[in-house]
XYZ file of C-alpha atoms in Angstrom:
747
model
C -14.188 7.808 -7.733
C -13.705 4.772 -5.493
C -16.978 5.460 -3.691
C -19.047 5.383 -6.864
C -17.290 2.444 -8.484
C -17.100 0.558 -5.191
C -20.829 0.884 -4.551
C -21.718 0.195 -8.168
C -19.531 -2.891 -8.028
C -21.244 -4.246 -4.950
C -24.553 -3.606 -6.688
C -23.274 -5.643 -9.600
C -23.528 -2.529 -11.781
C -19.834 -2.002 -12.430
C -17.130 -4.467 -13.308
C -15.426 -4.811 -9.961
C -15.896 -7.183 -7.027
C -17.091 -6.358 -3.534
C -13.533 -5.738 -2.458
C -12.821 -3.405 -5.408
C -9.403 -1.969 -4.782
C -8.619 1.602 -3.876
C -6.728 3.996 -6.080
C -3.490 5.867 -5.575
C -3.268 8.027 -2.504
C -1.478 10.961 -4.076
C -1.689 14.730 -3.919
C -4.847 15.454 -1.965
C -5.541 18.479 0.203
C -5.285 18.370 3.948
C -8.209 20.753 4.265
C -11.617 20.370 2.707
C -14.087 23.179 2.090
C -12.126 25.392 4.445
C -12.272 22.900 7.299
C -9.299 21.515 9.174
C -8.750 17.905 8.158
C -9.433 15.272 10.822
C -5.920 13.910 10.408
C -4.824 11.332 9.541
C -7.869 10.162 7.601
C -7.915 12.996 5.070
C -4.190 13.606 4.805
C -2.165 12.083 1.969
C -0.387 8.908 2.980
C 3.240 9.521 3.822
C 6.235 7.393 4.661
C 7.930 4.594 2.729
C 6.651 2.626 -0.282
C 4.873 5.585 -1.836
C 3.039 6.317 1.407
C 1.167 4.028 3.793
C -2.007 4.402 5.880
C -1.421 5.871 9.344
C -3.525 3.177 10.984
C -1.977 3.770 14.385
C -3.360 7.321 14.572
C -6.972 6.742 13.524
C -9.813 7.340 15.975
C -13.383 6.177 15.480
C -14.606 9.670 16.348
C -12.828 10.983 13.235
C -14.728 8.835 10.746
C -17.950 10.814 10.470
C -16.380 14.282 10.000
C -13.756 12.842 7.665
C -16.361 11.110 5.522
C -18.483 14.252 5.382
C -15.550 16.438 4.376
C -14.258 13.983 1.776
C -17.734 13.473 0.316
C -18.144 17.232 -0.081
C -14.782 17.463 -1.824
C -15.610 14.593 -4.162
C -18.952 16.114 -5.131
C -17.230 19.412 -5.882
C -14.765 17.583 -8.124
C -17.616 15.868 -9.970
C -19.488 19.150 -10.432
C -16.365 20.685 -11.935
C -16.120 17.831 -14.441
C -19.834 17.870 -15.249
C -19.911 21.652 -15.761
C -16.655 21.994 -17.668
C -17.402 24.466 -20.497
C -14.963 22.687 -22.831
C -16.192 19.954 -25.139
C -16.061 16.528 -23.485
C -12.936 14.484 -24.163
C -11.381 11.392 -22.670
C -8.936 13.515 -20.682
C -11.310 16.123 -19.271
C -14.093 13.661 -18.479
C -13.113 9.988 -18.142
C -9.532 10.518 -16.961
C -10.655 13.400 -14.746
C -13.116 11.071 -13.028
C -10.278 8.622 -12.404
C -8.390 11.399 -10.611
C -11.335 12.438 -8.479
C -12.222 11.116 -5.050
C -8.662 10.534 -3.848
C -9.367 11.905 -0.388
C -12.519 9.851 -0.014
C -10.559 6.782 -1.095
C -8.232 7.198 1.855
C -11.068 7.605 4.317
C -12.922 4.598 2.947
C -9.845 2.399 3.177
C -9.829 2.746 6.947
C -13.629 2.844 7.173
C -13.828 -0.557 5.475
C -11.150 -2.062 7.706
C -12.789 -0.851 10.903
C -16.132 -2.171 9.675
C -14.846 -5.686 8.982
C -12.036 -6.072 11.517
C -12.480 -3.637 14.441
C -16.222 -3.161 14.670
C -17.560 -2.094 18.073
C -20.559 -0.160 19.359
C -18.992 3.218 18.593
C -18.134 2.282 15.018
C -21.497 0.602 14.462
C -23.193 3.895 15.276
C -21.117 5.624 12.592
C -21.932 2.863 10.089
C -25.630 3.079 10.784
C -25.673 6.799 10.058
C -23.191 6.975 7.192
C -24.068 3.920 5.071
C -27.270 5.461 3.624
C -25.517 8.792 3.125
C -22.712 7.164 1.171
C -25.264 5.376 -0.995
C -27.094 8.655 -1.589
C -23.866 10.291 -2.659
C -23.134 7.504 -5.140
C -26.587 8.057 -6.626
C -25.982 11.784 -6.764
C -22.974 11.092 -8.975
C -24.435 8.328 -11.139
C -27.630 10.353 -11.676
C -25.829 13.584 -12.580
C -27.364 14.301 -15.977
C -24.653 16.739 -17.084
C -21.926 14.292 -16.135
C -23.575 11.385 -17.948
C -24.113 13.550 -21.033
C -20.334 14.091 -21.173
C -19.577 10.402 -20.613
C -22.036 9.471 -23.351
C -20.504 11.990 -25.713
C -17.048 10.493 -25.224
C -18.468 6.978 -25.593
C -20.050 7.845 -28.953
C -17.272 10.106 -30.296
C -15.424 8.802 -33.385
C -12.191 9.975 -31.728
C -12.679 7.386 -29.004
C -11.811 4.631 -31.493
C -8.342 6.178 -31.777
C -7.641 5.831 -28.071
C -5.498 3.032 -26.670
C -7.325 -0.269 -26.083
C -7.178 0.308 -22.332
C -8.653 3.796 -22.680
C -11.445 2.457 -24.880
C -12.136 -0.238 -22.307
C -12.322 2.354 -19.518
C -14.779 4.462 -21.516
C -16.963 1.427 -22.125
C -16.869 0.309 -18.486
C -17.707 3.806 -17.214
C -20.529 4.323 -19.672
C -22.193 0.972 -19.084
C -21.884 1.309 -15.312
C -23.766 4.610 -15.417
C -26.483 3.166 -17.667
C -26.904 0.215 -15.317
C -27.030 2.613 -12.361
C -30.039 4.432 -13.810
C -28.468 7.369 -15.644
C -31.149 7.109 -18.354
C -34.118 7.077 -15.992
C -36.508 10.025 -15.677
C -36.452 12.228 -12.591
C -39.133 10.400 -10.543
C -37.534 7.024 -11.265
C -34.111 8.359 -10.283
C -35.514 9.682 -7.025
C -37.107 6.332 -6.204
C -33.926 4.482 -7.166
C -31.939 6.626 -4.760
C -34.469 5.937 -1.989
C -34.091 2.210 -2.623
C -30.292 2.328 -2.581
C -30.231 4.290 0.664
C -32.708 1.920 2.286
C -30.663 -1.079 1.153
C -27.465 0.415 2.528
C -29.091 0.732 5.938
C -30.470 -2.813 5.783
C -27.090 -4.251 4.770
C -25.495 -2.552 7.774
C -28.133 -3.913 10.150
C -27.754 -7.418 8.683
C -23.987 -7.352 9.211
C -24.269 -5.963 12.717
C -26.845 -8.592 13.706
C -24.696 -11.425 12.377
C -21.618 -10.064 14.092
C -23.549 -9.698 17.360
C -24.489 -13.390 17.330
C -20.925 -14.360 16.476
C -19.494 -12.216 19.258
C -21.919 -13.086 22.035
C -22.676 -16.780 21.515
C -20.166 -19.425 22.598
C -20.164 -23.052 23.672
C -18.502 -23.543 27.049
C -16.683 -26.831 27.599
C -16.895 -27.195 31.368
C -15.397 -30.590 32.113
C -12.682 -32.901 30.865
C -15.389 -35.091 29.369
C -16.578 -32.125 27.286
C -13.124 -32.136 25.671
C -13.315 -35.826 24.781
C -12.088 -36.617 21.285
C -10.531 -33.226 20.686
C -6.905 -33.163 19.516
C -4.325 -31.266 21.531
C -4.279 -28.317 19.120
C -8.032 -27.798 19.403
C -7.930 -28.183 23.195
C -5.249 -25.518 23.277
C -7.265 -23.195 21.045
C -10.380 -23.691 23.180
C -8.408 -22.968 26.340
C -6.951 -19.857 24.730
C -10.435 -18.664 23.745
C -11.629 -19.175 27.327
C -8.680 -17.224 28.693
C -9.278 -14.396 26.211
C -12.848 -14.121 27.506
C -11.711 -14.239 31.119
C -13.470 -17.553 31.802
C -11.180 -19.258 34.304
C -13.640 -21.859 35.556
C -14.187 -23.657 32.225
C -11.958 -26.078 30.328
C -12.411 -24.323 27.012
C -14.648 -22.275 24.736
C -15.799 -22.934 21.177
C -16.396 -19.567 19.564
C -19.118 -18.953 16.996
C -16.824 -18.982 13.948
C -16.299 -21.639 11.294
C -12.630 -22.090 12.161
C -13.643 -23.041 15.710
C -16.911 -24.914 15.116
C -15.941 -27.111 12.151
C -12.983 -28.791 13.925
C -15.166 -29.337 16.982
C -17.820 -31.025 14.837
C -15.114 -33.166 13.273
C -13.499 -34.520 16.441
C -15.779 -34.156 19.459
C -17.272 -37.496 20.479
C -19.869 -35.739 22.654
C -22.881 -35.832 20.353
C -25.053 -33.523 22.438
C -22.330 -30.873 22.453
C -21.833 -31.284 18.707
C -25.514 -30.538 18.241
C -25.263 -27.437 20.434
C -22.249 -26.158 18.477
C -23.943 -26.863 15.160
C -27.166 -25.097 16.137
C -25.250 -22.123 17.520
C -23.401 -21.692 14.228
C -26.162 -22.457 11.722
C -28.758 -20.320 13.530
C -26.779 -17.081 13.517
C -29.216 -14.320 12.623
C -32.143 -16.709 13.039
C -32.836 -16.724 16.770
C -35.642 -14.195 17.034
C -35.154 -11.046 19.054
C -33.223 -7.919 18.064
C -30.519 -9.769 16.083
C -32.866 -11.746 13.840
C -32.269 -11.118 10.138
C -35.350 -12.672 8.520
C -37.457 -9.521 8.232
C -34.422 -7.645 6.941
C -33.908 -10.246 4.195
C -37.547 -10.002 3.131
C -37.241 -6.246 2.795
C -33.913 -6.467 0.935
C -35.407 -8.874 -1.602
C -38.441 -6.636 -2.159
C -36.300 -3.564 -2.724
C -33.935 -5.383 -5.060
C -36.857 -6.627 -7.133
C -38.304 -3.119 -7.379
C -34.930 -1.669 -8.370
C -34.470 -4.256 -11.100
C -37.865 -3.348 -12.581
C -36.981 0.343 -12.501
C -33.800 -0.418 -14.423
C -35.624 -2.478 -17.052
C -34.812 -6.023 -15.909
C -37.333 -8.749 -15.039
C -35.533 -9.681 -11.794
C -32.535 -8.751 -9.685
C -30.819 -11.903 -10.951
C -31.058 -10.680 -14.549
C -29.691 -7.289 -13.526
C -26.782 -8.838 -11.639
C -25.733 -11.247 -14.363
C -26.040 -8.883 -17.296
C -22.378 -7.834 -17.136
C -20.877 -11.180 -16.099
C -19.380 -14.072 -18.042
C -22.547 -16.115 -17.512
C -24.717 -13.265 -18.894
C -28.016 -14.856 -17.797
C -29.375 -16.612 -14.700
C -30.351 -19.502 -16.960
C -26.716 -20.100 -17.935
C -25.637 -20.058 -14.299
C -28.480 -22.378 -13.262
C -27.614 -24.769 -16.072
C -24.045 -25.124 -14.840
C -25.098 -25.567 -11.211
C -27.717 -28.218 -11.992
C -25.179 -30.186 -14.024
C -23.209 -30.580 -10.815
C -26.107 -30.797 -8.355
C -27.432 -34.268 -9.218
C -24.071 -36.084 -9.156
C -23.144 -34.242 -5.950
C -26.368 -35.293 -4.197
C -25.929 -38.857 -5.417
C -22.462 -38.860 -3.892
C -23.886 -37.574 -0.564
C -26.201 -40.580 -0.398
C -23.191 -42.860 -0.908
C -21.245 -41.011 1.792
C -24.145 -41.281 4.244
C -24.478 -45.017 3.597
C -20.782 -45.478 4.376
C -21.111 -43.456 7.575
C -24.184 -45.361 8.730
C -22.445 -48.673 8.174
C -19.501 -47.544 10.262
C -21.704 -46.101 13.007
C -23.645 -49.354 13.332
C -20.401 -51.326 13.331
C -19.394 -49.195 16.333
C -22.623 -50.059 18.131
C -25.132 -47.425 17.024
C -28.794 -48.583 17.258
C -30.539 -49.944 14.182
C -32.633 -46.766 13.779
C -29.629 -44.442 14.090
C -29.713 -41.504 11.658
C -26.861 -39.290 10.551
C -27.790 -35.739 11.553
C -26.066 -32.607 10.258
C -24.024 -32.356 13.457
C -22.785 -35.910 12.837
C -21.651 -35.549 9.228
C -18.143 -34.230 9.769
C -17.568 -36.552 12.730
C -18.446 -39.760 10.906
C -16.948 -38.608 7.609
C -13.632 -38.266 9.409
C -14.021 -41.780 10.810
C -14.746 -43.170 7.324
C -11.765 -41.293 5.913
C -9.518 -42.846 8.520
C -10.930 -46.321 7.999
C -10.850 -46.206 4.200
C -7.656 -44.303 3.536
C -5.864 -44.612 6.861
C -6.013 -40.826 6.782
C -6.659 -38.844 9.937
C -7.096 -35.115 9.308
C -5.679 -34.469 12.739
C -2.541 -36.348 11.693
C -2.295 -34.113 8.620
C -2.832 -31.029 10.776
C 0.372 -31.721 12.720
C 2.250 -30.771 9.555
C 0.248 -27.665 8.693
C 1.689 -24.806 10.715
C 0.176 -21.471 9.769
C 3.540 -19.710 9.486
C 5.023 -22.498 7.378
C 2.010 -22.532 5.052
C 2.447 -18.787 4.602
C 6.102 -19.374 3.686
C 4.952 -22.002 1.201
C 2.632 -19.467 -0.435
C 5.503 -17.037 -0.732
C 7.632 -19.717 -2.389
C 4.883 -20.507 -4.926
C 4.543 -16.790 -5.685
C 8.272 -16.700 -6.341
C 8.131 -19.642 -8.732
C 5.051 -18.505 -10.686
C 5.307 -14.716 -10.477
C 8.954 -14.083 -9.574
C 7.954 -12.331 -6.336
C 9.884 -12.238 -3.076
C 8.414 -11.294 0.318
C 10.476 -9.430 2.913
C 9.018 -8.681 6.375
C 8.964 -4.994 7.321
C 8.349 -3.271 10.632
C 8.418 0.383 9.544
C 4.716 0.383 8.657
C 1.915 1.192 11.144
C -0.810 -1.427 11.587
C -4.341 -1.268 12.967
C -3.928 -4.232 15.355
C -0.898 -5.963 16.901
C -1.852 -9.209 15.118
C -1.241 -7.619 11.705
C 2.146 -8.168 10.036
C 3.455 -6.597 6.833
C 5.741 -7.769 4.025
C 7.302 -5.855 1.157
C 6.851 -7.602 -2.179
C 9.704 -7.323 -4.688
C 10.634 -8.661 -8.084
C 13.134 -11.443 -7.369
C 15.304 -10.659 -10.368
C 15.489 -6.864 -10.302
C 14.742 -6.228 -6.630
C 12.168 -3.649 -7.745
C 9.416 -2.804 -5.263
C 6.057 -4.318 -6.297
C 3.800 -3.594 -3.331
C 2.971 -4.352 0.294
C 1.131 -7.380 1.691
C -0.632 -7.083 5.072
C -1.680 -10.266 6.891
C -4.357 -10.241 9.619
C -4.733 -13.946 10.500
C -6.607 -14.279 13.807
C -10.209 -14.143 15.004
C -11.161 -11.518 17.608
C -14.260 -9.684 18.845
C -15.418 -7.116 16.292
C -13.964 -8.996 13.328
C -16.393 -10.612 10.912
C -15.995 -14.331 10.280
C -14.526 -15.860 7.158
C -11.521 -15.003 5.026
C -11.095 -12.237 2.467
C -8.717 -10.058 0.496
C -8.665 -6.258 0.420
C -6.710 -3.740 -1.577
C -5.928 -0.492 0.175
C -4.416 1.049 -2.942
C -4.625 0.009 -6.581
C -1.651 -0.159 -8.882
C -1.660 2.569 -11.550
C 0.557 4.806 -13.665
C -1.811 7.616 -14.655
C 0.447 10.513 -13.762
C 3.653 9.235 -15.302
C 4.903 7.893 -11.971
C 4.101 4.267 -11.145
C 1.944 3.802 -8.060
C 2.318 0.409 -6.429
C -0.440 -1.554 -4.783
C -1.108 -2.369 -1.139
C -3.128 -5.528 -0.482
C -4.138 -7.588 2.524
C -5.308 -11.083 3.378
C -7.594 -11.576 6.368
C -8.479 -14.820 8.150
C -10.027 -16.021 11.395
C -7.688 -18.663 12.742
C -7.941 -19.364 16.446
C -4.815 -18.613 18.448
C -3.393 -21.319 20.662
C -1.249 -20.859 23.735
C 1.475 -18.213 23.667
C 4.562 -19.487 21.885
C 2.860 -22.492 20.296
C 2.502 -22.739 16.502
C -1.020 -22.408 15.125
C -2.005 -25.646 13.396
C -4.617 -25.425 10.663
C -6.713 -27.963 8.809
C -6.225 -28.959 5.189
C -9.407 -27.047 4.349
C -8.094 -23.923 6.091
C -4.757 -24.258 4.291
C -6.641 -24.443 0.997
C -8.579 -21.284 1.912
C -5.297 -19.583 2.798
C -3.950 -20.304 -0.694
C -7.272 -19.234 -2.217
C -7.248 -15.778 -0.639
C -3.567 -15.388 -1.461
C -4.560 -15.916 -5.102
C -6.656 -12.745 -4.862
C -3.665 -10.922 -3.384
C -1.407 -12.101 -6.216
C -4.024 -10.912 -8.702
C -3.744 -7.443 -7.183
C 0.048 -7.521 -6.834
C 0.524 -8.614 -10.457
C -1.552 -5.775 -11.888
C 0.148 -3.801 -14.667
C -2.330 -1.244 -16.004
C -2.595 2.506 -16.381
C -5.986 3.317 -14.874
C -6.751 2.325 -11.266
C -10.417 1.506 -11.856
C -9.325 -1.301 -14.176
C -6.523 -2.629 -11.979
C -6.058 -5.935 -10.214
C -9.237 -7.639 -9.036
C -11.585 -5.081 -10.640
C -13.119 -7.708 -12.914
C -16.578 -9.258 -13.230
C -17.844 -11.331 -10.332
C -17.684 -14.763 -11.942
C -14.111 -14.162 -13.122
C -12.631 -12.608 -9.990
C -12.662 -15.949 -8.178
C -10.791 -17.691 -10.999
C -7.225 -16.686 -10.013
C -7.911 -17.527 -6.373
C -9.530 -20.886 -7.122
C -6.615 -21.684 -9.409
C -3.959 -21.058 -6.771
C -5.484 -23.706 -4.498
C -3.960 -26.315 -6.809
C -0.415 -25.538 -5.648
C -0.968 -26.491 -1.992
C -0.828 -30.276 -2.605
C 2.190 -30.137 -4.921
C 5.163 -32.156 -3.587
C 7.391 -29.098 -3.828
C 5.247 -27.277 -1.237
C 4.511 -30.215 1.028
C 8.076 -31.541 1.191
C 9.527 -28.166 2.096
C 6.837 -26.454 4.140
C 4.562 -29.164 5.572
C 6.800 -29.769 8.581
C 5.797 -31.454 11.810
C 5.270 -28.828 14.474
C 7.348 -30.770 17.046
C 10.002 -32.687 15.109
C 10.393 -30.373 12.123
C 10.398 -33.379 9.810
C 8.606 -33.079 6.455
C 5.293 -34.775 5.906
C 5.931 -38.448 5.038
C 5.551 -39.512 1.417
C 3.142 -42.243 2.495
C 0.884 -39.671 4.140
C 1.001 -37.462 1.038
C 0.031 -40.498 -1.031
C -2.920 -41.179 1.254
C -3.981 -37.521 0.905
C -3.853 -37.869 -2.884
C -5.879 -41.091 -2.834
C -8.524 -39.419 -0.689
C -8.655 -36.397 -2.999
C -12.296 -36.878 -4.003
C -13.429 -38.105 -0.590
C -16.404 -36.187 0.836
C -16.799 -34.170 -2.378
C -20.515 -34.907 -2.266
C -20.800 -33.016 1.012
C -18.498 -30.152 -0.035
C -20.171 -29.602 -3.392
C -23.744 -30.019 -2.161
C -23.486 -27.647 0.808
C -21.983 -24.985 -1.456
C -24.352 -25.523 -4.364
C -27.365 -25.420 -2.055
C -26.406 -21.896 -1.011
C -25.817 -20.839 -4.606
C -29.111 -22.276 -5.844
C -31.181 -20.758 -3.021
C -29.473 -17.409 -3.645
C -30.323 -17.528 -7.347
C -33.882 -18.756 -6.866
C -34.598 -16.078 -4.254
C -33.548 -13.409 -6.713
C -35.442 -14.966 -9.620
C -38.653 -14.789 -7.557
C -39.088 -11.151 -8.487
C -41.568 -9.159 -6.432
C -42.890 -12.237 -4.592
C -42.803 -11.531 -0.867
C -40.494 -14.103 0.666
C -40.381 -15.621 4.122
C -36.660 -16.568 4.123
C -36.893 -19.596 6.414
C -39.887 -21.004 4.543
C -38.400 -20.281 1.110
C -35.111 -21.900 2.083
C -36.858 -24.980 3.456
C -39.221 -25.429 0.485
C -36.588 -24.748 -2.165
C -34.195 -27.276 -0.682
C -37.005 -29.842 -0.487
C -37.812 -29.291 -4.176
C -34.145 -29.730 -5.056
C -33.914 -32.944 -3.072
C -31.439 -31.607 -0.521
C -30.218 -34.454 1.694
C -31.428 -34.022 5.267
C -28.007 -34.885 6.655
C -26.487 -31.493 5.845
C -27.404 -27.828 5.449
C -26.450 -25.005 3.131
C -22.910 -23.762 3.678
C -24.407 -20.321 4.359
C -27.987 -20.316 5.565
C -29.929 -17.240 4.493
C -30.084 -15.488 7.924
C -26.263 -15.289 8.006
C -25.525 -15.273 4.247
C -23.287 -12.218 4.362
C -22.057 -12.720 0.792
C -25.601 -11.964 -0.340
C -27.227 -9.764 2.312
C -24.480 -7.610 3.839
C -24.115 -5.908 0.454
C -25.208 -6.517 -3.119
C -21.763 -7.966 -3.842
C -22.541 -11.657 -4.340
C -26.332 -11.376 -4.555
C -27.528 -13.722 -7.302
C -23.794 -14.224 -7.664
C -22.712 -16.910 -5.239
C -22.728 -19.234 -8.254
C -19.632 -17.356 -9.413
C -17.408 -19.551 -7.266
C -18.394 -22.647 -9.224
C -18.234 -20.759 -12.533
C -14.712 -19.705 -11.621
C -13.732 -23.165 -10.441
C -14.597 -24.518 -13.890
C -12.087 -22.035 -15.290
C -9.548 -22.926 -12.604
C -9.763 -26.678 -13.129
C -9.483 -26.254 -16.881
C -6.603 -23.789 -16.531
C -4.624 -26.084 -14.242
C -4.648 -28.780 -16.918
C -2.611 -26.363 -19.044
C 0.164 -26.862 -16.484
C -0.268 -30.609 -16.048
C -0.417 -31.138 -19.817
C 2.853 -29.217 -20.157
C 5.842 -29.435 -17.837
C 3.922 -29.621 -14.557
C 2.607 -27.119 -11.967
C 5.718 -24.932 -12.182
C 6.094 -24.846 -15.957
C 7.629 -21.442 -16.679
C 6.092 -20.956 -20.126
C 2.547 -21.671 -18.944
C 3.078 -19.514 -15.841
C 4.184 -16.621 -18.046
C 1.079 -16.961 -20.228
C -1.071 -16.998 -17.105
C 0.641 -13.934 -15.719
C 0.462 -12.066 -19.023
C -3.146 -12.778 -19.987
C -4.892 -13.186 -16.605
C -3.049 -11.775 -13.590
C -1.577 -8.548 -15.006
C -4.404 -7.245 -17.190
C -7.126 -6.479 -14.630
C -10.258 -5.378 -16.464
C -8.429 -3.907 -19.462
C -9.594 -6.837 -21.617
C -12.769 -8.879 -21.804
C -12.271 -11.832 -19.416
C -13.405 -14.424 -21.961
C -10.858 -13.058 -24.432
C -8.181 -13.030 -21.756
C -8.877 -16.660 -20.893
C -8.764 -17.703 -24.547
C -5.451 -15.896 -24.965
C -4.062 -17.915 -22.058
C -5.632 -21.299 -22.812
C -5.973 -21.167 -26.580
C -9.689 -22.066 -26.343
C -12.791 -21.636 -24.224
C -12.879 -23.552 -20.911
C -14.453 -26.980 -20.542
C -16.232 -28.498 -17.549
C -14.535 -31.890 -18.010
C -11.555 -31.148 -15.764
C -13.752 -30.083 -12.845
C -16.013 -33.130 -13.049
C -12.944 -35.359 -13.116
C -11.330 -33.430 -10.262
C -14.364 -34.003 -8.049
C -14.848 -37.599 -9.097
C -18.252 -36.979 -10.692
C -19.409 -38.782 -13.842
C -19.752 -36.749 -16.987
C -23.384 -36.219 -17.961
C -23.250 -36.519 -21.717
C -24.104 -33.056 -23.096
C -22.768 -31.550 -19.872
C -19.278 -32.370 -21.054
C -17.393 -29.892 -23.145
C -17.598 -26.150 -23.058
C -18.557 -24.348 -19.883
C -17.742 -20.866 -18.866
C -18.215 -19.427 -22.347
C -20.496 -16.407 -22.142
C -24.068 -17.243 -22.960
C -26.168 -15.335 -25.422
C -27.298 -12.000 -24.010
C -30.587 -11.904 -22.157
C -33.506 -10.640 -24.165
C -34.603 -8.278 -21.426
C -32.182 -5.394 -21.029
C -31.939 -2.047 -19.397
C -33.051 0.970 -21.379
C -31.009 0.814 -24.590
C -28.175 3.212 -25.178
C -28.194 5.519 -28.170
C -25.200 3.643 -29.498
C -23.289 0.662 -28.215
C -19.762 -0.267 -29.125
C -18.794 -3.791 -30.037
């Protein structure tokens, strides 16, 4: 059932995130409907650790026949459940659905990896054809009247109250997901809903392919030594490596169209014209006209989402998306964002004034204006002048491999995990490395962690976590999880350590938090395991883990100079701490701008939107400072337009960071970041439970109360705004406008 729950999750209709984990890969046939299986995609995973994907044997040509065969098998399984002549029970309906779709799960594991990490023309052709068909299949399941009748019967049965709490939770999650997916609609409405979902699937694929095309084909060539002026040695090396990888021998270096390449260039290059070129290249992805332009696609996506929301009984797509989240309503999410928006913008104006003063002191003309391509450059100069803190100096101590070791050490202290490198597992690219995760005390196997750290053609930008297999124990035998972290660091010269920025190190810890969420899972049913929680809660564990990067225990042991091996000096750590809230106006405003535009676009309902115009006018109404742009402009906003995953949901990062800031004070108020008692409560009530409990209840069990916004405002150096202080993150009252009501709802 991974297909259905995965697609429902990305639609915001089920409880899981966009990277909803896959279930156990056990006991599935090697032939489907009498056909020979296109091995290894359909075959059960074999080998150590309960079986692992045979990534080294997969061919792109196998994806289409494997998907078709696995889809046919899954539909047959669903028909058998729906048409079971026995009275519906938890076991023969809900649990049976959990067992279905195992073959398709395996195929989709690889399909997802190839789509995000190895995408080329051949795979894109498969995606273009199969994405609408997969969406149609999900609708075929969610709109199966006989199946829903059985689910509803179990949901309403008095016997259900005698099930275990986890079983009751699974029944509730299944039932509500089907209702939100249109199970109660009449036949014409169901048919139109399926048309919409198939059309959206095709549009999402085109959006992703267009964005990837701009990222792959657009670069900034640094042709002379002067073009390299201001760049630190590590960035020069990375640029030279990128040029060599592209076979460009006549240039000094290349800046690729990824954040990990562009942001450092904008920070250090003293060639203003080149900074502007790099900035425009990056911020205009998907917005250049021609075949890769995404604006018309966005307009169509928004129209279809609005129509779907109306079909399902919601006033807008935003109301549909937030109905099963902690926020509950768009109004609650907007309220939180606007509480932070005004102080963040005010801080930007202060930051710009400081930068202008410095620029003029260095000889800039009286009418000089800070442009978006100047912000990082002058902010770094102000940081150095005010705090004697040079990010490039910090970077000398942030080796990628050492930061990874630091993450492992933190996982050992908080979760009692150990990480042992293994080489007996096939990988899909030579860059990928694998570690076995064990319990430090017992030595018991916990799972596998794959790490794919480097940028390359065909790999989408950004950083993310995946789960190839969910933890479960449905069949009496524990099934362990397999998770991955994926980044886009730029390789330097062969044999040289990869140095990363403080921001990149923070992101590394963030994504590892998702992995630990999956690795810690201790549930029975795979659909409720690990990160399969509501959107504005799934980022909480990852946001929380960021707090352990700056702890002295990590920095003293793992922040080692790449040449001398000496630990980062205490004086430098102190300067980092003093500069903790520096540039928070920029960081918060660029993020919040994206979140607010996302929400406002999806609150606009059926209004036909010109994305560029809407973005420009909305930001003007909000008072967006002209010196910076949204972190993700709409034409490349993959969180929102490459799937439904974070649509009207980008706010969830700030909702989760409220939880994270509040949760971290539980440690600091106790024995410190590594307090064992607090760590055990966190593990027990947050990291192990998946979606087996309501997230608000889980947080209260950990913290002893609802979260407050105070810690976050203090963390970012923003003033408290009177009534804004106090509780935040507590679910709001339900929206008045709902989907078609169920015959009976459980409390």
